[in-house]
mmCIF file of C-alpha atoms in Angstrom:
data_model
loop_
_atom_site.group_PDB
_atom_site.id
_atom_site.type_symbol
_atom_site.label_atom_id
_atom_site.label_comp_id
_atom_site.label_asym_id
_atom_site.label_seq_id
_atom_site.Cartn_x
_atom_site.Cartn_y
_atom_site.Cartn_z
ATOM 1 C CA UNK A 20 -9.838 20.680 25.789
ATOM 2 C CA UNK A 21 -10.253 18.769 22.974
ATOM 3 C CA UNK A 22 -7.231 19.140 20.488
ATOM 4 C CA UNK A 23 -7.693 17.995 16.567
ATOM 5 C CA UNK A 24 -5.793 14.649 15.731
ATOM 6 C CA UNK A 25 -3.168 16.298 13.647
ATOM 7 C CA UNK A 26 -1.789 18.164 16.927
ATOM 8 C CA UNK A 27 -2.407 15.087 19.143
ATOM 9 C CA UNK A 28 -0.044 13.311 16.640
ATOM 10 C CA UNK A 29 2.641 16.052 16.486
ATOM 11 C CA UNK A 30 2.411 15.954 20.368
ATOM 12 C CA UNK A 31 3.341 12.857 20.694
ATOM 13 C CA UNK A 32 5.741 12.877 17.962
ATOM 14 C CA UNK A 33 7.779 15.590 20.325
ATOM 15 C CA UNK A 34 7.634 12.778 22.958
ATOM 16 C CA UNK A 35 4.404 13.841 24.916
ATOM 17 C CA UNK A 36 2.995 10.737 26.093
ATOM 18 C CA UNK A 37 -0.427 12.312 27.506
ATOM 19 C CA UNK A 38 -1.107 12.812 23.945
ATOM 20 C CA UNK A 39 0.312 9.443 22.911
ATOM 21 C CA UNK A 40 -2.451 8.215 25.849
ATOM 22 C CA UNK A 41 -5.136 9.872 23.669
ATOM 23 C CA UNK A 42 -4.459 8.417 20.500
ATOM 24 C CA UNK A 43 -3.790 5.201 22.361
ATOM 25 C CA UNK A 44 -7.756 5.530 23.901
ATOM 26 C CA UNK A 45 -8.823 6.595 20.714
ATOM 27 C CA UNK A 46 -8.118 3.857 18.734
ATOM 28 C CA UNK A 47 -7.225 1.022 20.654
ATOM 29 C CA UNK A 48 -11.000 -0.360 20.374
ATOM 30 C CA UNK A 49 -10.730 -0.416 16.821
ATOM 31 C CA UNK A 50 -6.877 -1.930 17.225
ATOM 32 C CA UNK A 51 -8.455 -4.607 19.138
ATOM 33 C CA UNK A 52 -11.352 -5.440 17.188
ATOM 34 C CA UNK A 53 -9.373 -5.359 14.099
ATOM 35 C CA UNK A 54 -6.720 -7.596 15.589
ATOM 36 C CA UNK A 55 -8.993 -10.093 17.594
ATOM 37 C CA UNK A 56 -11.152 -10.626 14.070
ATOM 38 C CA UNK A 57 -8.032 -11.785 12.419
ATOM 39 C CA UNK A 58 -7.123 -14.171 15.152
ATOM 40 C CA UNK A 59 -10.033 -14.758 17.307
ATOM 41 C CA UNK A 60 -7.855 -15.102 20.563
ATOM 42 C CA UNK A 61 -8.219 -12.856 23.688
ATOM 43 C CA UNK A 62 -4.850 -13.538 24.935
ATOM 44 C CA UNK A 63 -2.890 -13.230 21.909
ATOM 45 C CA UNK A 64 -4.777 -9.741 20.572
ATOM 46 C CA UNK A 65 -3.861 -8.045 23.861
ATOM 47 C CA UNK A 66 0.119 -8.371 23.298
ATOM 48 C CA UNK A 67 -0.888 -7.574 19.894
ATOM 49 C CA UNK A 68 -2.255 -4.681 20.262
ATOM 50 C CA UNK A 69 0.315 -4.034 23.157
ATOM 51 C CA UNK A 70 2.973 -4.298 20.528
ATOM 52 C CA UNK A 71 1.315 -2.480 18.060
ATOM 53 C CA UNK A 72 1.406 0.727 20.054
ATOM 54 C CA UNK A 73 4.648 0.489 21.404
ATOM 55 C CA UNK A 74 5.557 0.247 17.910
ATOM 56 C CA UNK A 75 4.058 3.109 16.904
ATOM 57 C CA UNK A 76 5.162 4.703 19.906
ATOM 58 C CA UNK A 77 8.643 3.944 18.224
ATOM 59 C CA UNK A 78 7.779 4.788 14.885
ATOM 60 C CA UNK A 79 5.623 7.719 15.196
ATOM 61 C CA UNK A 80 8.250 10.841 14.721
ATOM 62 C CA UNK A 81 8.499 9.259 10.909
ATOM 63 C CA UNK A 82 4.876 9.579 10.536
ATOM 64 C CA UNK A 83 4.743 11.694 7.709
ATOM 65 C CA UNK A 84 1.132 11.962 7.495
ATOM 66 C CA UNK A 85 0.653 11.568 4.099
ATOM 67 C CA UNK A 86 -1.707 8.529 5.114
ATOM 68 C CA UNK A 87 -4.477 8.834 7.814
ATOM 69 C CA UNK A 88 -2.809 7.513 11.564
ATOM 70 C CA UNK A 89 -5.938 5.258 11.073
ATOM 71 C CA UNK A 90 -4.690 3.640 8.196
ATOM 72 C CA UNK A 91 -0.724 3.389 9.444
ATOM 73 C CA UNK A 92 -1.978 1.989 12.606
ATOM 74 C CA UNK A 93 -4.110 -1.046 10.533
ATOM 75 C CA UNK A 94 -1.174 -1.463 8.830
ATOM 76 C CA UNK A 95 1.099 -1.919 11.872
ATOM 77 C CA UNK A 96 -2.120 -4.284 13.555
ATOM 78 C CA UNK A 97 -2.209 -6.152 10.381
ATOM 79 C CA UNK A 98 1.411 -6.614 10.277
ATOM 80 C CA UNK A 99 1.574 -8.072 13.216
ATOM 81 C CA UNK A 100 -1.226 -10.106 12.918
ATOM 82 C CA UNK A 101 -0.159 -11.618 9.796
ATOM 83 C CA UNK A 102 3.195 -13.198 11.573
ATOM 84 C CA UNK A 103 1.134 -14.664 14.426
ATOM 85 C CA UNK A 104 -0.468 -16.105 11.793
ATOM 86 C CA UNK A 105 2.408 -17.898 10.038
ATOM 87 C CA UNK A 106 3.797 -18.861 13.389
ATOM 88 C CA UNK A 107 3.662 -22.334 14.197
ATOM 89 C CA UNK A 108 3.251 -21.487 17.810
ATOM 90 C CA UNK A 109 -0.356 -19.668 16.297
ATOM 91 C CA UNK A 110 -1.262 -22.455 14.965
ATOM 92 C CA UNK A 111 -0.617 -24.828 17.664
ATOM 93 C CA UNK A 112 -2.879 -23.036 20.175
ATOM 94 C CA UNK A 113 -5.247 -22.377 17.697
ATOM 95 C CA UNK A 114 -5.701 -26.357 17.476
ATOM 96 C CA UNK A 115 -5.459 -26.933 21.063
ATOM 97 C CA UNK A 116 -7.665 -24.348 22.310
ATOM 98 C CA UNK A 117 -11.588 -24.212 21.553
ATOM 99 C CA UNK A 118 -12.720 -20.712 20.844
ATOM 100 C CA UNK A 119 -13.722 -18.522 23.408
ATOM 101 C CA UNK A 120 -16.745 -16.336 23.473
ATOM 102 C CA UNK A 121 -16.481 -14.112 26.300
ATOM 103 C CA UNK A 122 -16.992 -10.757 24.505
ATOM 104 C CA UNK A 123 -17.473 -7.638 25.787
ATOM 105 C CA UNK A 124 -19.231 -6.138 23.795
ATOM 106 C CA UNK A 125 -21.007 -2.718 23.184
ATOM 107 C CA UNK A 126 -24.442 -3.820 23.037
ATOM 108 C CA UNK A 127 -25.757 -5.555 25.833
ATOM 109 C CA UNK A 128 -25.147 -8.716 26.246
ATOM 110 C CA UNK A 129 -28.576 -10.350 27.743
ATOM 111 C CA UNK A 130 -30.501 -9.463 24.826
ATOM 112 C CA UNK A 131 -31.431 -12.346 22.552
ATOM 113 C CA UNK A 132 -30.229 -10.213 20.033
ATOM 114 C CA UNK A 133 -26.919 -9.628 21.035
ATOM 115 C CA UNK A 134 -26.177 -13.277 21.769
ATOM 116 C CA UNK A 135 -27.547 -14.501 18.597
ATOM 117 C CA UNK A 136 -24.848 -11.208 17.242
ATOM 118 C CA UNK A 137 -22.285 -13.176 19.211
ATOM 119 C CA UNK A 138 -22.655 -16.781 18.188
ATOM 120 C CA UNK A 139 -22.658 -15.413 14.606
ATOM 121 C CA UNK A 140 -19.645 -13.497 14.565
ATOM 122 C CA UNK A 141 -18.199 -15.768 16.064
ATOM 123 C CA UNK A 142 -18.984 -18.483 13.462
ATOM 124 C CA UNK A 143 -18.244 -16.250 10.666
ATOM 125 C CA UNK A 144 -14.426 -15.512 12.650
ATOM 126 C CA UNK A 145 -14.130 -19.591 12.574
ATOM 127 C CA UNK A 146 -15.404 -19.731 8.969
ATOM 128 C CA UNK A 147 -12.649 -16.975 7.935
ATOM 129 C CA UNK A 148 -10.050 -19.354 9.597
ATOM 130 C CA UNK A 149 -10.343 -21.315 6.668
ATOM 131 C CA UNK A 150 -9.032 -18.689 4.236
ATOM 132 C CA UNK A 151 -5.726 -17.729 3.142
ATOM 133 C CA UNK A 152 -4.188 -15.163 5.364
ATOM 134 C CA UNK A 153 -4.095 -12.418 2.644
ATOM 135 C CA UNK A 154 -8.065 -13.420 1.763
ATOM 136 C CA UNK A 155 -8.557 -13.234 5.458
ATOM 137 C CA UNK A 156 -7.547 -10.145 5.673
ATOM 138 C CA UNK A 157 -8.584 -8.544 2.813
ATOM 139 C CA UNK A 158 -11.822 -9.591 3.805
ATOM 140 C CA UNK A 159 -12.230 -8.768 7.202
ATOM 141 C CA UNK A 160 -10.769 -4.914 6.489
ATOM 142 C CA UNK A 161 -13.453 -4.618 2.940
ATOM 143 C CA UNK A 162 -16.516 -6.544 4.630
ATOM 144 C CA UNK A 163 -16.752 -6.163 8.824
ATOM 145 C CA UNK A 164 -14.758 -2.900 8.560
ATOM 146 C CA UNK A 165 -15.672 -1.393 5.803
ATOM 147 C CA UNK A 166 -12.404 -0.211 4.903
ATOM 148 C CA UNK A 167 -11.958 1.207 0.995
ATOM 149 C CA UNK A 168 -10.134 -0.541 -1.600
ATOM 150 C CA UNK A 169 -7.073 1.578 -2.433
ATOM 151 C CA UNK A 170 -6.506 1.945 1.893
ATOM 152 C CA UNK A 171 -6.262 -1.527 2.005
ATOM 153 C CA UNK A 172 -3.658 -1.872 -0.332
ATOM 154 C CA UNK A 173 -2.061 0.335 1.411
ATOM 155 C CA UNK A 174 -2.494 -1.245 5.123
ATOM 156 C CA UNK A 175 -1.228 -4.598 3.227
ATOM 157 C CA UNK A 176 1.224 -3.425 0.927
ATOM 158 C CA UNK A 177 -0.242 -4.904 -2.085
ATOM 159 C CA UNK A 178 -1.789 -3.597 -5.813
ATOM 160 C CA UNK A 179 -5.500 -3.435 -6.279
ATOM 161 C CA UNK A 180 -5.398 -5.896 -8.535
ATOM 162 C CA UNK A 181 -4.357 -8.161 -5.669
ATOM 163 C CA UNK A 182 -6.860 -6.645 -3.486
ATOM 164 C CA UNK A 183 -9.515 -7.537 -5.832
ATOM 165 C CA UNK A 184 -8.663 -11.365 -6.370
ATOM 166 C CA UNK A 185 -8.014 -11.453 -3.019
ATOM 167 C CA UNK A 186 -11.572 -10.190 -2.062
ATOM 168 C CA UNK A 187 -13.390 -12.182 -4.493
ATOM 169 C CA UNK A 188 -12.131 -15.538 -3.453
ATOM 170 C CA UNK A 189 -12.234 -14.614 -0.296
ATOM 171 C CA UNK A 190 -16.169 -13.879 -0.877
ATOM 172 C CA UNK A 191 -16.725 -17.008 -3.140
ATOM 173 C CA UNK A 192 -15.451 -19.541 -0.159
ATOM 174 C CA UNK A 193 -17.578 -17.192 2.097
ATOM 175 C CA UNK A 194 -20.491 -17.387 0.577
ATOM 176 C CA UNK A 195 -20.087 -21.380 0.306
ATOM 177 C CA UNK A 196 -19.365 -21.816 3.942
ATOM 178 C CA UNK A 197 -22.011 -19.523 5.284
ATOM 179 C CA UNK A 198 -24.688 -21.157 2.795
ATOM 180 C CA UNK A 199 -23.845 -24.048 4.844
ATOM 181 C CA UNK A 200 -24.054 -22.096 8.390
ATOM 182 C CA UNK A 201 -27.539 -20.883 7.451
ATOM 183 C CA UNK A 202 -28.683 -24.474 6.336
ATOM 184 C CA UNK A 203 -27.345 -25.816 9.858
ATOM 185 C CA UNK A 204 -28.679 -22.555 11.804
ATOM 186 C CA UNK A 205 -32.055 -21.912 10.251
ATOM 187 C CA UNK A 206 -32.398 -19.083 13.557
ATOM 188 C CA UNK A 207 -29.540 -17.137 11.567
ATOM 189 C CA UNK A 208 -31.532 -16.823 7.798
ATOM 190 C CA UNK A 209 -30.944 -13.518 6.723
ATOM 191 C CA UNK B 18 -23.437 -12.124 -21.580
ATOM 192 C CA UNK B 19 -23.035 -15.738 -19.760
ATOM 193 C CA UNK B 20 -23.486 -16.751 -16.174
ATOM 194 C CA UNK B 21 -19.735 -17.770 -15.986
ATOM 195 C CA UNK B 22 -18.298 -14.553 -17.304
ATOM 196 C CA UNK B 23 -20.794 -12.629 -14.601
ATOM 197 C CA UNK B 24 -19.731 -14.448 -11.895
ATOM 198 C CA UNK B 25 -16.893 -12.365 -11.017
ATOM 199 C CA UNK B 26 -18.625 -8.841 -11.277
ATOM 200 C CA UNK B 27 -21.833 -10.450 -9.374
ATOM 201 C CA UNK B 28 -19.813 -11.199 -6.714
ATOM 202 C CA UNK B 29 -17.927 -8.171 -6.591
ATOM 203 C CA UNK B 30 -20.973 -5.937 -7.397
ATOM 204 C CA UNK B 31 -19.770 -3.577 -4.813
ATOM 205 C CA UNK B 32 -16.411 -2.377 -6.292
ATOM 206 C CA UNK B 33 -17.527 -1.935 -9.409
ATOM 207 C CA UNK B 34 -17.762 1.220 -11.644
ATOM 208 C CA UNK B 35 -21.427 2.659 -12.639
ATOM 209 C CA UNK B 36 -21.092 1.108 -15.979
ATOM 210 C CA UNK B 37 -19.989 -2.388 -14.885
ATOM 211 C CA UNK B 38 -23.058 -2.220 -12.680
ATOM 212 C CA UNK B 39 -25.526 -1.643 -15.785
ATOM 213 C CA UNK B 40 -23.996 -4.853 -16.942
ATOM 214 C CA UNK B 41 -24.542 -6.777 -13.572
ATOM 215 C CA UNK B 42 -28.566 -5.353 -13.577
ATOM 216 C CA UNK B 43 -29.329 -5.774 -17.279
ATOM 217 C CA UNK B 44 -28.230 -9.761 -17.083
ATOM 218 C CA UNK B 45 -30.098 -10.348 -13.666
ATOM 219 C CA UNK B 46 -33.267 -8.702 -15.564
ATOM 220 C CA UNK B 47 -33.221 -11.892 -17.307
ATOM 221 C CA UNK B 48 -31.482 -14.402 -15.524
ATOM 222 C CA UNK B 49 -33.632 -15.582 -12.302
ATOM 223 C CA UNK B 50 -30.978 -18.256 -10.820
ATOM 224 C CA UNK B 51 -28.183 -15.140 -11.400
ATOM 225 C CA UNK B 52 -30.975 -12.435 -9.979
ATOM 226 C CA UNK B 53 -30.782 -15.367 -6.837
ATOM 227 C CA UNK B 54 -27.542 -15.241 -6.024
ATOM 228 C CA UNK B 55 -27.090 -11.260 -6.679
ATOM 229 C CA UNK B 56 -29.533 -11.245 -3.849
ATOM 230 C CA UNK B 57 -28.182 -13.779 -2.035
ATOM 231 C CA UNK B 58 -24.936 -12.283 -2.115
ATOM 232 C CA UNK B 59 -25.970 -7.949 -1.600
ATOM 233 C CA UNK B 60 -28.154 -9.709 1.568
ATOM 234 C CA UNK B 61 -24.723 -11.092 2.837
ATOM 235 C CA UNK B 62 -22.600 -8.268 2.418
ATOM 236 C CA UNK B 63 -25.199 -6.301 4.204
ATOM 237 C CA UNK B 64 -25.275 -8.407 7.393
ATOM 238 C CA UNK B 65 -21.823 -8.615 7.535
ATOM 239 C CA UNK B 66 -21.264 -4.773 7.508
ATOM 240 C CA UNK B 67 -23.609 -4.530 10.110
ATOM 241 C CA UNK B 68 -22.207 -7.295 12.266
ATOM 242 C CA UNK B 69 -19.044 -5.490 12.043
ATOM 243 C CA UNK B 70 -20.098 -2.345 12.738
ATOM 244 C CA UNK B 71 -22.052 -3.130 15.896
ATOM 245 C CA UNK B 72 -20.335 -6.072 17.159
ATOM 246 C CA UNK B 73 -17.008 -3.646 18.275
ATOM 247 C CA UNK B 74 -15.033 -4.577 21.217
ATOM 248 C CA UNK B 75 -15.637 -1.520 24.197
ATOM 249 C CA UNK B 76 -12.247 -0.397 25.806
ATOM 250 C CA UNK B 77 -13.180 2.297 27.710
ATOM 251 C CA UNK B 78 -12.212 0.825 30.909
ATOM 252 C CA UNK B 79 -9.163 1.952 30.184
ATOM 253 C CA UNK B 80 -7.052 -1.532 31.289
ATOM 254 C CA UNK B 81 -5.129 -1.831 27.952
ATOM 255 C CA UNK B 82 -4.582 1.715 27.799
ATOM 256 C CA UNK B 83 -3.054 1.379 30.818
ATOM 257 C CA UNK B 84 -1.303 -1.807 29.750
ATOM 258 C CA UNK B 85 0.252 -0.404 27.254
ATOM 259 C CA UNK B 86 1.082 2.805 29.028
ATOM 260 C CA UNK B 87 3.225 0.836 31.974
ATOM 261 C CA UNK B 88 4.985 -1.054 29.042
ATOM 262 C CA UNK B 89 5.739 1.700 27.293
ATOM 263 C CA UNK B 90 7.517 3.615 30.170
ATOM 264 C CA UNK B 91 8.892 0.695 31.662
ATOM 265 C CA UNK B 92 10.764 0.109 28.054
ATOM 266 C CA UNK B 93 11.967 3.497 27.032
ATOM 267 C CA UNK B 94 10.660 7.022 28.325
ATOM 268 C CA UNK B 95 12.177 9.415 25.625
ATOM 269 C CA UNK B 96 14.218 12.142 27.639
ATOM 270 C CA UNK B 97 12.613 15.540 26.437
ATOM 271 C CA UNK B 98 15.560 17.475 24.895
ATOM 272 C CA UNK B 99 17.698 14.267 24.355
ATOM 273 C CA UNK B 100 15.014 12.812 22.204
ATOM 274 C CA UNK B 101 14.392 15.969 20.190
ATOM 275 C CA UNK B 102 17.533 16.173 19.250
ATOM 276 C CA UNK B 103 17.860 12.765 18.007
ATOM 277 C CA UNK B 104 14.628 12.529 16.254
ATOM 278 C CA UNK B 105 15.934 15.997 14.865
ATOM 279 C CA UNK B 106 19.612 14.595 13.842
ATOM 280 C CA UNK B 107 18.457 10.811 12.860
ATOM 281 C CA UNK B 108 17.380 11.582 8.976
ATOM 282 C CA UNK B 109 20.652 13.621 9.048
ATOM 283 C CA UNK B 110 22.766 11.525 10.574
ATOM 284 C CA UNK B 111 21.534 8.150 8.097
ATOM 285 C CA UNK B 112 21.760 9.944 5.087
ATOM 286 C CA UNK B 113 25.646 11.366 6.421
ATOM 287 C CA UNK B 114 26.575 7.682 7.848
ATOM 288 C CA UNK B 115 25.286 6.489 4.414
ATOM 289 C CA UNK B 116 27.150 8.904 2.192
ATOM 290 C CA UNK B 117 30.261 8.723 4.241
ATOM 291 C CA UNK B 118 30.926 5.184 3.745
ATOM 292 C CA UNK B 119 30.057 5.373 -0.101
ATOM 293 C CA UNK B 120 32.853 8.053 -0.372
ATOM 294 C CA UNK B 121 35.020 5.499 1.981
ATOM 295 C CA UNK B 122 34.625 2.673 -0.171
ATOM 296 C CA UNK B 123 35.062 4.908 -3.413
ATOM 297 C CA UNK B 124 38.390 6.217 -1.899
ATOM 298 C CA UNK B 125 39.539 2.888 -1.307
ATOM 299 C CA UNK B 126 38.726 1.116 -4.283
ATOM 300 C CA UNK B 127 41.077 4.276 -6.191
ATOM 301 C CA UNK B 128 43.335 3.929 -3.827
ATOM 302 C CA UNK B 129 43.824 0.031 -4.708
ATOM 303 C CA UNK B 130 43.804 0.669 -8.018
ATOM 304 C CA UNK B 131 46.435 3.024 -7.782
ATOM 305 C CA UNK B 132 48.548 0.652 -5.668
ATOM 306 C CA UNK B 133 48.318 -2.449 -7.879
ATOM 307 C CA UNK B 134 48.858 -0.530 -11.073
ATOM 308 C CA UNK B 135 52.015 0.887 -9.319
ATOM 309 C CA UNK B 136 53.155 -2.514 -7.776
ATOM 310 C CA UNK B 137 52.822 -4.249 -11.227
ATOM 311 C CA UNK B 138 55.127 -1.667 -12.247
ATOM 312 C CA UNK B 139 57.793 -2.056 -9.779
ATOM 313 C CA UNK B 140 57.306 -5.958 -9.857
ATOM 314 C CA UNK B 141 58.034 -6.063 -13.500
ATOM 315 C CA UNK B 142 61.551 -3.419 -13.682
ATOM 316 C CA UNK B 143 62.837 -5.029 -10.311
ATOM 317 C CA UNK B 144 62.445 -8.564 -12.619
ATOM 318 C CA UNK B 145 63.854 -7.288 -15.378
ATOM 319 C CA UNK B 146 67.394 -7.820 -13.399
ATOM 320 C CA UNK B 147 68.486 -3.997 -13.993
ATOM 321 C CA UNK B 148 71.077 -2.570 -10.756
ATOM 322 C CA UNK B 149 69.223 0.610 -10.606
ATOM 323 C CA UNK B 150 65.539 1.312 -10.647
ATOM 324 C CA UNK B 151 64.865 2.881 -13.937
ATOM 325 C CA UNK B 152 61.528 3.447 -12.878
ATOM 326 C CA UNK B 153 61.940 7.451 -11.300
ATOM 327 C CA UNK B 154 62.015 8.215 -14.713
ATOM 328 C CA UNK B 155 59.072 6.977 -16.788
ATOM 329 C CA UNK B 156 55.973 7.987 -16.708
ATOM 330 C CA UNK B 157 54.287 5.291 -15.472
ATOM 331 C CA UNK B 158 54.116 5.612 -11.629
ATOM 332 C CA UNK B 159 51.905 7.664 -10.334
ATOM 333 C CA UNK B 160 51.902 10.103 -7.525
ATOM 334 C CA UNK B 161 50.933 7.672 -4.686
ATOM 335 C CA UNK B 162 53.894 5.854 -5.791
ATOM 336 C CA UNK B 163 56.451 8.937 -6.012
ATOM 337 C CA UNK B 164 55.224 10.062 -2.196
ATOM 338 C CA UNK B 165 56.410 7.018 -0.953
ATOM 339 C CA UNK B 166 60.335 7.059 -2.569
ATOM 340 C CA UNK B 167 62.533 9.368 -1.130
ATOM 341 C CA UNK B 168 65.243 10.480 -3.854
ATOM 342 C CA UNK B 169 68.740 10.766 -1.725
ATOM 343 C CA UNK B 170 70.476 11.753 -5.262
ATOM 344 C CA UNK B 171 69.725 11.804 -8.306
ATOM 345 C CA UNK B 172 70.342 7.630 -8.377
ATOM 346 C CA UNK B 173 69.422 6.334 -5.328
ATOM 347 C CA UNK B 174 66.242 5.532 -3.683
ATOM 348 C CA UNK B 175 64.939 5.321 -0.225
ATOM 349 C CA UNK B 176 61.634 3.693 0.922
ATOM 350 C CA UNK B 177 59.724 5.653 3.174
ATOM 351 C CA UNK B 178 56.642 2.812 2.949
ATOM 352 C CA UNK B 179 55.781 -0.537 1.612
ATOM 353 C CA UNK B 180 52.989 -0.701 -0.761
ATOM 354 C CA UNK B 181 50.388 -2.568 -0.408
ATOM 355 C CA UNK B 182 51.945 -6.023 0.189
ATOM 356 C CA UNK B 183 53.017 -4.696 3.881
ATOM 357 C CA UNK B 184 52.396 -1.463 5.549
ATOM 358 C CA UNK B 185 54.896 -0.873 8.016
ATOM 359 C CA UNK B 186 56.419 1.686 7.441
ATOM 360 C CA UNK B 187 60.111 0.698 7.983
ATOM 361 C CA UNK B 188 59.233 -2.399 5.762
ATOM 362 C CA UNK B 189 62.789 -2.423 4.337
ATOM 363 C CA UNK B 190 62.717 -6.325 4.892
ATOM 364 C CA UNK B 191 58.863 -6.895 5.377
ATOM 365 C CA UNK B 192 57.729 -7.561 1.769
ATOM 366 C CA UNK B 193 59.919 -9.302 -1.264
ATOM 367 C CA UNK B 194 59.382 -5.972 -3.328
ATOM 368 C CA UNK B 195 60.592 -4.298 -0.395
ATOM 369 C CA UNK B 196 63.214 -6.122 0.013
ATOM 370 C CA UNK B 197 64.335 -6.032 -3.730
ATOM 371 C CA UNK B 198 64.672 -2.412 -3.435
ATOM 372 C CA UNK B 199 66.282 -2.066 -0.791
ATOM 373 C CA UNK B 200 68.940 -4.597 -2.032
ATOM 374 C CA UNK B 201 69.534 -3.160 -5.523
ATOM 375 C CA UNK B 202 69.192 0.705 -3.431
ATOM 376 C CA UNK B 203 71.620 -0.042 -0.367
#
């Protein structure tokens, strides 16, 4: 039987963790994605994500729902994300390790097209390295997820004024580095 | 309107209102290296909404969910009626723990007052060298003070506690004020 969301989440709020299981399947793709294009490391988005639910686990009977569980659950992601970031130990194994590209991902992945998906993803992850966390960020949730303006101030706790300046730098030293990219990777033109 | 000053709302075409747009499209009408990078730039965001949209990871398999199932039992399974009850009681119980130590602290910081203001009192009439205490019969010490001084008769006085300089309570010899009384109240 398929429940709506709002009485999965009350479910688990009561402490029903079949529920909790549902929300977790629901949304941990998203969770992951999310969380692997802000770091663009297997092993570290797994305990992030991991984390990220047992947080919410935690923090879920003061959900309020007065924003989506979506949007609360970005915001926990992000979070999270955002101190791996500033941690030194991040950055170490970010310089130590190459990336790696063993994705698993939906479409399938002998087609020429889905490798020549891969390889460019994966560039524009390494490209976004070279923002500023907050630009990062604010421009992985507005342009790969497609996430609204006003939710991401919310998911990062910051004005949409911030958001904005954020975004357009963000897009400015995008646009510079993938200019480059395309000039390097002719296959790639748009 | 100048290239510069249409930089900004070029590159943010997409958040902007219906009328900022008519701005964007009536310059790049006339401006081919702007009308370049407008296209440029829409031909970007475009292939990076659909790289993000199709390029999402596929969980189904159900290993983290079951990752992060096994953690979350093995940290802490919430007991069914224990739990409730708690979730119920913790807003309660913050906002109580919260307003019971304001009134704690408000209490105490009276209750100091009180006890300085009645100290001073008693430091300056035992100073002024006087036998007996003249200090039963102004005005100045308060109740706190009063509970703590027995009257025997009408001239002698017992103390049942020290103020706040000690608080035993047979502090006949504990504190010089103390001790002041009880030599000029044998």
């Amino acid at each position: 039987m398929n429940l709506p969301e709002s009485e999965i989440i009350e479910k688990a709020k009561r402490g029903d963790t079949t529920a909790f299981r549902k929300l977790v399947e629901g949304y941990q793709g998203f969770a992951y994605t999310l969380a692997y294009r802000m770091l663009h490391h297997h092993d570290e988005v797994q305990d992030i994500v991991q984390d990220a639910f047992i947080k919410c686990w935690k923090a879920l009977p003061r959900f309020d729902g007065r924003i989506k569980f979506s949007t609360w659950l970005y915001k926990i992601v992000m979070n999270l994300c955002l101190d791996v970031i500033k941690s030194a130990r991040y950055r170490h194994s970010k310089m130590a390790s190459d990336v790696s590209v063993d994705f698993n991902l939906c479409d399938a992945k002998t087609s020429d097209d889905a490798l020549h998906q891969q390889e460019f993803i994966d560039s524009v992850l390494k490209m976004a390295e070279q923002l500023t966390p907050k630009q990062r960020a604010v421009f992985i949730l507005r342009d790969l997820e497609d996430v609204d303006m006003a939710e991401i101030g919310v998911i990062l706790s910051i004005s949409s004024g911030t958001v904005k300046s954020n975004l357009y730098y963000a897009r400015k030293k995008m646009n510079e580095l993938l200019k480059g990219f395309y000039q390097h990777n002719p296959l790639h033109e748009l | 309107m100048k290239c510069k000053s249409i930089e900004f709302k070029i590159i943010m075409y997409s958040e902007l209102t219906v009328f900022e747009k008519e701005i964007v499209n009536s310059h790049i009408e006339h401006c081919q290296s702007c009308a370049a990078r407008f296209a440029d730039l829409i031909d970007q965001r475009v292939a990076l909404l659909k790289l993000g949209k199709d390029n999402r990871f596929d969980l189904s398999d159900g290993l983290l969910a079951n990752r992060i199932m096994a953690s979350l039992s093995a940290k802490q399974k919430p007991k069914d009626f224990i739990s409730s009850i708690q979730m119920f009681l913790f807003p309660a119980l913050r906002y109580g723990l919260a307003a019971a130590t304001f009134f704690f602290i408000l209490i105490f910081a009276i209750q100091t007052m009180n006890d300085s203001e009645v100290r001073a009192g008693i430091v300056s009439d035992i100073t002024s060298g006087e036998q007996s205490l003249p200090i039963l019969n102004t005005a100045e010490f308060t109740q706190s003070y009063q509970d703590r001084v027995e009257m025997v008769d009408s001239k002698k006085l017992i103390v049942l506690k020290c103020f706040k300089l000690c608080s035993r309570a047979d502090s006949r010899v504990a504190c010089e004020v103390c001790k002041q009384i009880a030599t000029n109240n044998p």
